[in-house]
């Protein structure tokens, strides 16, 4: 693995990292004080340079920030969610913020409306992760502490598919960029499972190796059968579920829970992660530099 570009942020514990879909090397990271138990949060906007990582902007919020995502139609805009139940809309072109705060606990909203468009109910416990389908407009998936993966449709009143995916809380899910029917879940039972929506009675693959709960899972945007996962076991693992020996690489460069993880949309081999050890890292794992396109 190439040497990681590392930024240490004292007093801030990383929860989520996401590369900009527009600007190569720009990364957003959502952080919290005191491991997210108490205190405030900070949104960090980072840029890569010759010597490592530099902070382009930082925005503080009065509660821990636990997730972040970029707008898909404005390169300056992103949104975070916090422990107080609110969403914050930020503009990296402005030094202060947020632009708006949304205080509904909702599934879907429109910044021009100012309130939620729809509310979806059905889960019986905490919802940890949601992801829009990259293939089907208005369709999204959610993963919950009720041990189910659910598929929803904006055009339908209720849930489309309920998948009892694990016998444990599910903390993360993602949709394959190359297959509209394939999703992956990561759970407290330390397993990753792949699900084909055409037949959900059994997983199409199961990936074992983590020793503690899987906090986040992401499909590669460049390789149809490659994914990455990060865990409370301090590791990031790279997998190719099409291989008989699917574990490609284990990265052990954190000393605390590893919560945030993302693939670059610009560079096929670049990955970012963040951890409770107060560091954010961008690196090129060896396994992604040798996979054929």
Tab-separated table of C-alpha atoms in Angstrom:
chain	number	residue	atom	x	y	z
A	1	UNK	CA	0.000	0.000	0.000
A	2	UNK	CA	1.248	3.487	-0.780
A	3	UNK	CA	1.943	5.820	2.123
A	4	UNK	CA	-1.278	7.341	3.400
A	5	UNK	CA	-1.866	11.062	3.412
A	6	UNK	CA	-2.914	11.647	7.015
A	7	UNK	CA	-4.469	14.558	8.883
A	8	UNK	CA	-4.757	14.461	12.652
A	9	UNK	CA	-7.611	16.504	14.130
A	10	UNK	CA	-7.154	16.601	17.908
A	11	UNK	CA	-10.367	16.308	19.889
A	12	UNK	CA	-12.445	15.255	16.858
A	13	UNK	CA	-13.476	11.659	16.250
A	14	UNK	CA	-14.297	10.734	12.655
A	15	UNK	CA	-17.696	9.301	11.757
A	16	UNK	CA	-18.057	9.682	7.981
A	17	UNK	CA	-15.951	10.594	4.942
A	18	UNK	CA	-17.052	11.264	1.381
A	19	UNK	CA	-15.090	12.345	-1.680
A	20	UNK	CA	-16.438	15.208	-3.748
A	21	UNK	CA	-18.007	13.969	-6.998
A	22	UNK	CA	-16.706	17.127	-8.698
A	23	UNK	CA	-13.251	18.092	-7.437
A	24	UNK	CA	-10.431	15.509	-7.464
A	25	UNK	CA	-8.868	15.124	-4.053
A	26	UNK	CA	-11.501	17.066	-2.116
A	27	UNK	CA	-12.931	15.190	0.855
A	28	UNK	CA	-15.621	15.958	3.420
A	29	UNK	CA	-15.444	14.455	6.902
A	30	UNK	CA	-18.090	14.553	9.651
A	31	UNK	CA	-16.654	14.468	13.186
A	32	UNK	CA	-17.764	14.674	16.808
A	33	UNK	CA	-16.206	15.530	20.142
A	34	UNK	CA	-15.962	12.970	22.956
A	35	UNK	CA	-16.605	9.978	20.663
A	36	UNK	CA	-20.047	11.368	19.801
A	37	UNK	CA	-21.366	10.922	23.334
A	38	UNK	CA	-21.387	14.635	24.201
A	39	UNK	CA	-20.118	17.951	22.893
A	40	UNK	CA	-20.155	19.566	19.460
A	41	UNK	CA	-19.292	18.459	15.941
A	42	UNK	CA	-17.143	19.738	13.088
A	43	UNK	CA	-17.493	19.345	9.331
A	44	UNK	CA	-14.059	19.328	7.704
A	45	UNK	CA	-13.476	20.018	4.001
A	46	UNK	CA	-10.025	18.736	3.027
A	47	UNK	CA	-7.854	19.050	-0.057
A	48	UNK	CA	-4.911	16.865	-1.039
A	49	UNK	CA	-1.589	18.503	-1.791
A	50	UNK	CA	2.036	17.444	-2.298
A	51	UNK	CA	2.692	17.106	1.422
A	52	UNK	CA	-0.559	15.501	2.569
A	53	UNK	CA	-3.981	16.825	3.528
A	54	UNK	CA	-4.934	20.421	4.275
A	55	UNK	CA	-8.131	21.873	5.715
A	56	UNK	CA	-9.924	24.049	3.151
A	57	UNK	CA	-12.927	24.833	5.366
A	58	UNK	CA	-14.211	23.760	8.767
A	59	UNK	CA	-17.710	24.308	10.101
A	60	UNK	CA	-18.780	23.771	13.703
A	61	UNK	CA	-22.170	22.570	14.914
A	62	UNK	CA	-23.497	22.420	18.463
A	63	UNK	CA	-23.902	18.632	18.411
A	64	UNK	CA	-21.911	15.718	17.030
A	65	UNK	CA	-21.966	15.256	13.243
A	66	UNK	CA	-22.441	11.629	12.234
A	67	UNK	CA	-22.777	11.589	8.441
A	68	UNK	CA	-22.144	13.756	5.391
A	69	UNK	CA	-22.917	13.711	1.676
A	70	UNK	CA	-22.293	16.040	-1.242
A	71	UNK	CA	-25.001	17.550	-3.417
A	72	UNK	CA	-25.161	15.984	-6.851
A	73	UNK	CA	-26.051	19.254	-8.604
A	74	UNK	CA	-23.861	21.846	-6.869
A	75	UNK	CA	-20.152	21.312	-6.260
A	76	UNK	CA	-20.138	23.622	-3.209
A	77	UNK	CA	-23.099	22.209	-1.297
A	78	UNK	CA	-23.219	19.331	1.167
A	79	UNK	CA	-25.391	18.154	4.020
A	80	UNK	CA	-24.672	16.691	7.436
A	81	UNK	CA	-26.781	15.059	10.108
A	82	UNK	CA	-26.272	15.454	13.829
A	83	UNK	CA	-27.107	13.959	17.184
A	84	UNK	CA	-29.824	16.562	17.806
A	85	UNK	CA	-31.902	15.025	14.990
A	86	UNK	CA	-31.384	17.895	12.551
A	87	UNK	CA	-29.869	18.161	9.066
A	88	UNK	CA	-27.519	21.024	8.165
A	89	UNK	CA	-26.990	22.382	4.639
A	90	UNK	CA	-23.527	23.899	4.074
A	91	UNK	CA	-21.870	25.870	1.259
A	92	UNK	CA	-18.098	25.513	0.934
A	93	UNK	CA	-17.978	28.809	-0.960
A	94	UNK	CA	-19.000	30.573	2.273
A	95	UNK	CA	-16.844	30.676	5.391
A	96	UNK	CA	-19.805	30.493	7.764
A	97	UNK	CA	-23.006	28.515	7.895
A	98	UNK	CA	-25.100	26.524	7.750
A	99	UNK	CA	-27.319	27.827	4.946
A	100	UNK	CA	-30.327	25.998	6.350
A	101	UNK	CA	-31.227	23.629	9.176
A	102	UNK	CA	-33.964	21.024	8.827
A	103	UNK	CA	-35.475	19.869	12.101
A	104	UNK	CA	-37.792	17.157	10.865
A	105	UNK	CA	-36.631	13.573	11.300
A	106	UNK	CA	-37.413	12.511	7.757
A	107	UNK	CA	-36.400	10.302	4.898
A	108	UNK	CA	-36.653	12.765	2.010
A	109	UNK	CA	-36.671	16.555	1.664
A	110	UNK	CA	-36.158	19.312	-0.870
A	111	UNK	CA	-34.079	22.396	0.042
A	112	UNK	CA	-36.420	24.614	-1.975
A	113	UNK	CA	-39.482	23.398	-0.080
A	114	UNK	CA	-38.149	23.686	3.456
A	115	UNK	CA	-39.958	20.633	4.749
A	116	UNK	CA	-40.109	16.923	4.053
A	117	UNK	CA	-41.826	15.667	0.916
A	118	UNK	CA	-42.589	12.189	2.257
A	119	UNK	CA	-42.224	10.239	5.465
A	120	UNK	CA	-41.733	6.475	5.323
A	121	UNK	CA	-42.647	4.305	8.290
A	122	UNK	CA	-42.239	0.602	8.892
A	123	UNK	CA	-38.939	-0.125	10.598
A	124	UNK	CA	-39.246	-1.293	14.184
A	125	UNK	CA	-35.921	0.051	15.439
A	126	UNK	CA	-33.214	2.623	14.695
A	127	UNK	CA	-32.452	3.222	11.007
A	128	UNK	CA	-28.685	3.330	10.599
A	129	UNK	CA	-28.207	3.658	6.851
A	130	UNK	CA	-30.077	4.615	3.692
A	131	UNK	CA	-28.956	4.636	0.060
A	132	UNK	CA	-30.628	5.754	-3.163
A	133	UNK	CA	-30.650	3.259	-5.982
A	134	UNK	CA	-28.182	4.421	-8.656
A	135	UNK	CA	-30.397	2.683	-11.236
A	136	UNK	CA	-34.075	3.158	-10.319
A	137	UNK	CA	-35.343	6.741	-9.834
A	138	UNK	CA	-37.186	7.264	-6.559
A	139	UNK	CA	-36.105	3.911	-5.112
A	140	UNK	CA	-33.975	3.599	-1.976
A	141	UNK	CA	-32.899	1.037	0.613
A	142	UNK	CA	-32.633	1.276	4.389
A	143	UNK	CA	-30.830	-0.810	7.011
A	144	UNK	CA	-32.013	-0.995	10.594
A	145	UNK	CA	-31.483	-2.283	14.075
A	146	UNK	CA	-34.608	-4.375	13.497
A	147	UNK	CA	-32.321	-6.723	11.487
A	148	UNK	CA	-33.996	-5.949	8.146
A	149	UNK	CA	-32.988	-4.407	4.851
A	150	UNK	CA	-35.972	-2.663	3.261
A	151	UNK	CA	-36.546	-1.377	-0.268
A	152	UNK	CA	-38.830	1.650	-0.686
A	153	UNK	CA	-40.310	3.547	-3.624
A	154	UNK	CA	-41.250	7.224	-3.619
A	155	UNK	CA	-44.265	6.356	-5.784
A	156	UNK	CA	-45.618	3.772	-3.321
A	157	UNK	CA	-47.109	4.368	0.103
A	158	UNK	CA	-45.401	1.468	1.874
A	159	UNK	CA	-42.334	-0.702	1.755
A	160	UNK	CA	-41.725	-2.734	-1.434
A	161	UNK	CA	-39.461	-5.474	-0.067
A	162	UNK	CA	-38.534	-6.527	3.482
A	163	UNK	CA	-35.406	-8.691	3.758
A	164	UNK	CA	-34.558	-10.302	7.135
A	165	UNK	CA	-30.900	-9.910	6.241
A	166	UNK	CA	-29.122	-10.700	9.528
A	167	UNK	CA	-29.870	-11.913	13.023
A	168	UNK	CA	-28.247	-8.762	14.357
A	169	UNK	CA	-28.464	-5.004	13.943
A	170	UNK	CA	-27.567	-3.864	10.404
A	171	UNK	CA	-25.386	-0.745	10.484
A	172	UNK	CA	-24.723	-0.174	6.791
A	173	UNK	CA	-25.914	-0.964	3.275
A	174	UNK	CA	-24.910	-0.025	-0.256
A	175	UNK	CA	-26.191	-0.541	-3.780
A	176	UNK	CA	-23.971	-2.007	-6.483
A	177	UNK	CA	-23.228	0.529	-9.231
A	178	UNK	CA	-23.206	-2.199	-11.901
A	179	UNK	CA	-26.233	-4.322	-10.969
A	180	UNK	CA	-29.626	-2.812	-10.161
A	181	UNK	CA	-30.646	-5.940	-8.204
A	182	UNK	CA	-27.575	-6.271	-5.965
A	183	UNK	CA	-27.127	-4.741	-2.516
A	184	UNK	CA	-24.752	-5.457	0.357
A	185	UNK	CA	-25.344	-5.220	4.103
A	186	UNK	CA	-22.892	-5.043	7.003
A	187	UNK	CA	-23.962	-5.926	10.519
A	188	UNK	CA	-23.091	-6.297	14.182
A	189	UNK	CA	-22.648	-10.050	13.555
A	190	UNK	CA	-19.345	-9.170	11.764
A	191	UNK	CA	-20.629	-10.411	8.380
A	192	UNK	CA	-21.227	-8.816	5.002
A	193	UNK	CA	-24.037	-10.261	2.909
A	194	UNK	CA	-25.016	-9.663	-0.698
A	195	UNK	CA	-28.695	-9.640	-1.711
A	196	UNK	CA	-30.271	-10.142	-5.130
A	197	UNK	CA	-33.676	-8.439	-5.093
A	198	UNK	CA	-35.069	-11.048	-7.487
A	199	UNK	CA	-34.650	-13.760	-4.843
A	200	UNK	CA	-34.081	-12.631	-1.264
A	201	UNK	CA	-34.487	-15.950	0.543
A	202	UNK	CA	-30.714	-16.461	0.785
A	203	UNK	CA	-27.747	-14.114	0.382
A	204	UNK	CA	-25.849	-14.466	-2.895
A	205	UNK	CA	-22.578	-14.088	-0.978
A	206	UNK	CA	-21.373	-13.848	2.612
A	207	UNK	CA	-18.008	-12.337	3.533
A	208	UNK	CA	-16.462	-13.228	6.899
A	209	UNK	CA	-13.291	-11.927	8.504
A	210	UNK	CA	-14.087	-8.904	10.646
A	211	UNK	CA	-13.933	-9.553	14.397
A	212	UNK	CA	-16.265	-6.748	15.510
A	213	UNK	CA	-19.324	-4.959	14.110
A	214	UNK	CA	-19.091	-3.647	10.546
A	215	UNK	CA	-19.701	0.092	10.619
A	216	UNK	CA	-19.769	0.910	6.903
A	217	UNK	CA	-19.691	-0.888	3.563
A	218	UNK	CA	-19.162	0.586	0.088
A	219	UNK	CA	-19.169	-0.901	-3.409
A	220	UNK	CA	-16.363	0.208	-5.708
A	221	UNK	CA	-17.452	2.650	-8.436
A	222	UNK	CA	-14.846	1.120	-10.785
A	223	UNK	CA	-14.970	-2.669	-10.241
A	224	UNK	CA	-18.278	-4.536	-10.365
A	225	UNK	CA	-17.415	-7.216	-7.790
A	226	UNK	CA	-15.173	-5.218	-5.416
A	227	UNK	CA	-16.277	-3.654	-2.143
A	228	UNK	CA	-14.743	-2.291	1.053
A	229	UNK	CA	-15.808	-2.430	4.675
A	230	UNK	CA	-14.641	-0.779	7.889
A	231	UNK	CA	-15.233	-1.997	11.387
A	232	UNK	CA	-15.035	-1.511	15.117
A	233	UNK	CA	-12.117	-3.976	14.879
A	234	UNK	CA	-10.015	-0.961	13.678
A	235	UNK	CA	-9.547	-2.417	10.165
A	236	UNK	CA	-10.594	-1.640	6.605
A	237	UNK	CA	-10.994	-4.713	4.407
A	238	UNK	CA	-11.211	-4.995	0.638
A	239	UNK	CA	-13.124	-7.846	-0.980
A	240	UNK	CA	-13.863	-9.344	-4.385
A	241	UNK	CA	-16.997	-11.432	-3.897
A	242	UNK	CA	-16.528	-13.086	-7.314
A	243	UNK	CA	-13.370	-14.884	-6.111
A	244	UNK	CA	-13.229	-18.147	-4.181
A	245	UNK	CA	-10.905	-16.395	-1.707
A	246	UNK	CA	-12.666	-13.034	-1.573
A	247	UNK	CA	-10.548	-11.117	0.972
A	248	UNK	CA	-8.127	-9.006	-1.074
A	249	UNK	CA	-6.441	-6.932	1.635
A	250	UNK	CA	-6.720	-5.907	5.276
A	251	UNK	CA	-5.583	-2.380	6.170
A	252	UNK	CA	-4.633	-1.867	9.805
A	253	UNK	CA	-3.598	1.765	10.088
A	254	UNK	CA	-6.050	2.944	12.756
A	255	UNK	CA	-5.956	2.475	16.513
A	256	UNK	CA	-9.665	3.000	17.227
A	257	UNK	CA	-13.108	2.294	15.746
A	258	UNK	CA	-13.032	2.983	11.997
A	259	UNK	CA	-16.355	4.549	11.019
A	260	UNK	CA	-15.999	6.465	7.754
A	261	UNK	CA	-15.057	5.019	4.361
A	262	UNK	CA	-15.329	6.039	0.714
A	263	UNK	CA	-13.943	5.264	-2.734
A	264	UNK	CA	-12.771	8.143	-4.902
A	265	UNK	CA	-14.935	8.754	-7.960
A	266	UNK	CA	-11.918	10.217	-9.786
A	267	UNK	CA	-9.103	7.757	-9.060
A	268	UNK	CA	-9.750	3.989	-9.397
A	269	UNK	CA	-7.309	3.087	-6.619
A	270	UNK	CA	-7.886	5.827	-4.057
A	271	UNK	CA	-9.756	5.369	-0.769
A	272	UNK	CA	-10.445	7.586	2.242
A	273	UNK	CA	-11.319	6.607	5.790
A	274	UNK	CA	-11.655	8.172	9.228
A	275	UNK	CA	-11.566	6.851	12.751
A	276	UNK	CA	-12.147	7.614	16.392
A	277	UNK	CA	-8.334	7.863	16.669
A	278	UNK	CA	-8.633	11.500	15.452
A	279	UNK	CA	-7.128	10.806	12.021
A	280	UNK	CA	-8.385	11.016	8.438
A	281	UNK	CA	-6.447	9.094	5.787
A	282	UNK	CA	-6.372	8.979	1.978
A	283	UNK	CA	-4.419	6.099	0.435
A	284	UNK	CA	-4.120	3.614	-2.420
A	285	UNK	CA	-4.452	0.029	-1.176
A	286	UNK	CA	-2.238	-2.360	-3.133
A	287	UNK	CA	-5.148	-4.562	-4.151
A	288	UNK	CA	-6.819	-1.736	-6.091
A	289	UNK	CA	-3.699	-0.946	-8.106
A	290	UNK	CA	-3.524	-4.436	-9.616
A	291	UNK	CA	-7.194	-5.236	-10.407
A	292	UNK	CA	-7.827	-5.145	-14.180
A	293	UNK	CA	-10.375	-2.564	-15.261
